[in-house]
C-alpha positions as a printed NumPy array, in Angstrom:
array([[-10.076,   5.373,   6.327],
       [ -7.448,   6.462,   8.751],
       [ -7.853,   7.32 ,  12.699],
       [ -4.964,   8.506,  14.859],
       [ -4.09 ,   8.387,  18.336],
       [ -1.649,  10.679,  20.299],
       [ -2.605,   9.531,  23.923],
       [ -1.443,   5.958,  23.41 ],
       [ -4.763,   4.399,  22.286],
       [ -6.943,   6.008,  24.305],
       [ -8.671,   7.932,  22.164],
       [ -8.903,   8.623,  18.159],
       [ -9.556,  11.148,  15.842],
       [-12.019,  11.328,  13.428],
       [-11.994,   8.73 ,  10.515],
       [-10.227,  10.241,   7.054],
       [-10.392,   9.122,   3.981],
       [ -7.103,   8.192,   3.305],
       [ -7.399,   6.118,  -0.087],
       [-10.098,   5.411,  -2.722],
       [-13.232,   2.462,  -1.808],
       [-11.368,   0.386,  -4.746],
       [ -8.022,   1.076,  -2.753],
       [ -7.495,  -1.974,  -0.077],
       [ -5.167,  -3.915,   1.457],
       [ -3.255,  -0.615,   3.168],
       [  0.414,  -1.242,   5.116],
       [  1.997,   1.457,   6.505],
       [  5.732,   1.545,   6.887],
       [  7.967,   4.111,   8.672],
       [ 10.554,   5.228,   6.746],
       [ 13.922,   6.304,   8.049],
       [ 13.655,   9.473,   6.755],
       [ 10.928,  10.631,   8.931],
       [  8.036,  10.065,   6.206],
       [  5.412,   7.382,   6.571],
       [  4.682,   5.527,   3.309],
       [  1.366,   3.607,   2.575],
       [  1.054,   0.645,   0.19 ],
       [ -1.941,  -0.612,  -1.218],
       [ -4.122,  -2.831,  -3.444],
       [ -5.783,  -1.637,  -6.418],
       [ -9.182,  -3.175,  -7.016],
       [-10.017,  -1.081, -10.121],
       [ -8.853,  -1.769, -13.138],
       [ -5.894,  -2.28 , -13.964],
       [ -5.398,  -3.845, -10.586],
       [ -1.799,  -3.682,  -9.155],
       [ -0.187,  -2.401,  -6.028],
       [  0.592,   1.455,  -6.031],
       [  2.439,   3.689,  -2.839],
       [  1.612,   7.483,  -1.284],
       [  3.555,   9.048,   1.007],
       [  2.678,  11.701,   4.296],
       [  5.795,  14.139,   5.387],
       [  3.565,  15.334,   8.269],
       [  3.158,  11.815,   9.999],
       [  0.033,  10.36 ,   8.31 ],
       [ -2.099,  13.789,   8.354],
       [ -2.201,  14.253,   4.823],
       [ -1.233,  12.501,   1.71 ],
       [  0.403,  12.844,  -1.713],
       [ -2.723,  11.218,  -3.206],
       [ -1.515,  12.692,  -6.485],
       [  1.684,  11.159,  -7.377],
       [  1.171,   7.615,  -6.404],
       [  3.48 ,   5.035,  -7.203],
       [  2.629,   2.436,  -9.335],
       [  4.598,  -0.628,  -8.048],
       [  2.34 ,  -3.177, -10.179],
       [  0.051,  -3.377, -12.923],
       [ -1.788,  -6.368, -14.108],
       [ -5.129,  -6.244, -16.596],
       [ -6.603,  -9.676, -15.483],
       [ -5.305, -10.706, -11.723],
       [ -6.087,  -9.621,  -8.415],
       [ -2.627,  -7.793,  -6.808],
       [ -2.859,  -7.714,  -3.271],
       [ -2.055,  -7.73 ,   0.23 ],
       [  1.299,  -5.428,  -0.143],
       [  4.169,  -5.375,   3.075],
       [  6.966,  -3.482,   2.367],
       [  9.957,  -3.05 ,   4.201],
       [ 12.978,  -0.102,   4.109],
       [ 16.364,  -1.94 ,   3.396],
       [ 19.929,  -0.588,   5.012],
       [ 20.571,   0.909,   1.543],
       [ 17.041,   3.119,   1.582],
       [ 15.822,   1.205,  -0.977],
       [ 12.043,  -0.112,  -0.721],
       [ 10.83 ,  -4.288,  -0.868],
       [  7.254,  -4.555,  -1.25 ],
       [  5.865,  -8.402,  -1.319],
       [  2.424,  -9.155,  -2.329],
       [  0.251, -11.78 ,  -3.274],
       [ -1.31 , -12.311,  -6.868],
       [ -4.771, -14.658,  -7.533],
       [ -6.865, -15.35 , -10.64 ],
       [ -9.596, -12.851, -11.128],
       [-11.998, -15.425, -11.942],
       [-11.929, -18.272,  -9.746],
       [-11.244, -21.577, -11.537],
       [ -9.349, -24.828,  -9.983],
       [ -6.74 , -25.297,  -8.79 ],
       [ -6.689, -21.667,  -7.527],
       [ -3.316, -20.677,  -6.987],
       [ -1.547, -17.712,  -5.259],
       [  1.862, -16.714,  -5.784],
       [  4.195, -13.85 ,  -4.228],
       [  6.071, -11.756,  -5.761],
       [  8.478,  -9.181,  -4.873],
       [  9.558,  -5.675,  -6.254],
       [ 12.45 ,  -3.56 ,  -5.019],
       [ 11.933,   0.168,  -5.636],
       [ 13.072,   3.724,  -4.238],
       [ 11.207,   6.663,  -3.999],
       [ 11.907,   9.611,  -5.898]])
């Protein structure tokens, strides 16, 4: 769900749906281009981290064409940032954890450098 504010935080819109109930983890990133791009955690199988874009400043979303950044069959993806490098180009970090929960538990970040098309 996604609410928006035009009066500085004084008062919202209506809550949309902007992703899928398996669809978590959601950071939005300004791009220099003018479009706003949401990452996001896939808790459906396969799990992984995917990206949608808005051109019209987080109205509306190309929730058919999403990028899929990460795929796994067995491991929980999560928690994506992503930043715009000087060259355009796209870094999304994100955690990965067991999906069953066996010691030691370990996390470990990775990173994936992408571009839009």
């Amino acid at each position: 769900m996604i609410c928006r504010a035009d009066d500085g935080g004084r008062t919202w819109s209506k809550p949309r749906l902007m992703v899928n109930t398996a669809e978590v983890h959601v950071f939005l990133a300004q791009l220099a281009d003018g479009r706003v791009l949401a990452t996001y955690s896939d808790y459906h199988l396969p799990y992984g981290v995917s990206a949608i874009v808005s051109t019209d400043g987080g109205r509306t979303w190309d929730r058919d064409h999403p990028a899929r950044l990460v795929l796994s069959a067995d491991l929980y993806v999560g928690w994506p940032v992503t930043i715009q490098l000087a060259d355009q180009s796209l870094l999304t970090a994100y955690a990965i954890t067991a999906y069953i929960e066996q010691p030691p538990q370990k996390t470990v970040t990775e990173v994936v450098r992408w571009k839009l098309p």
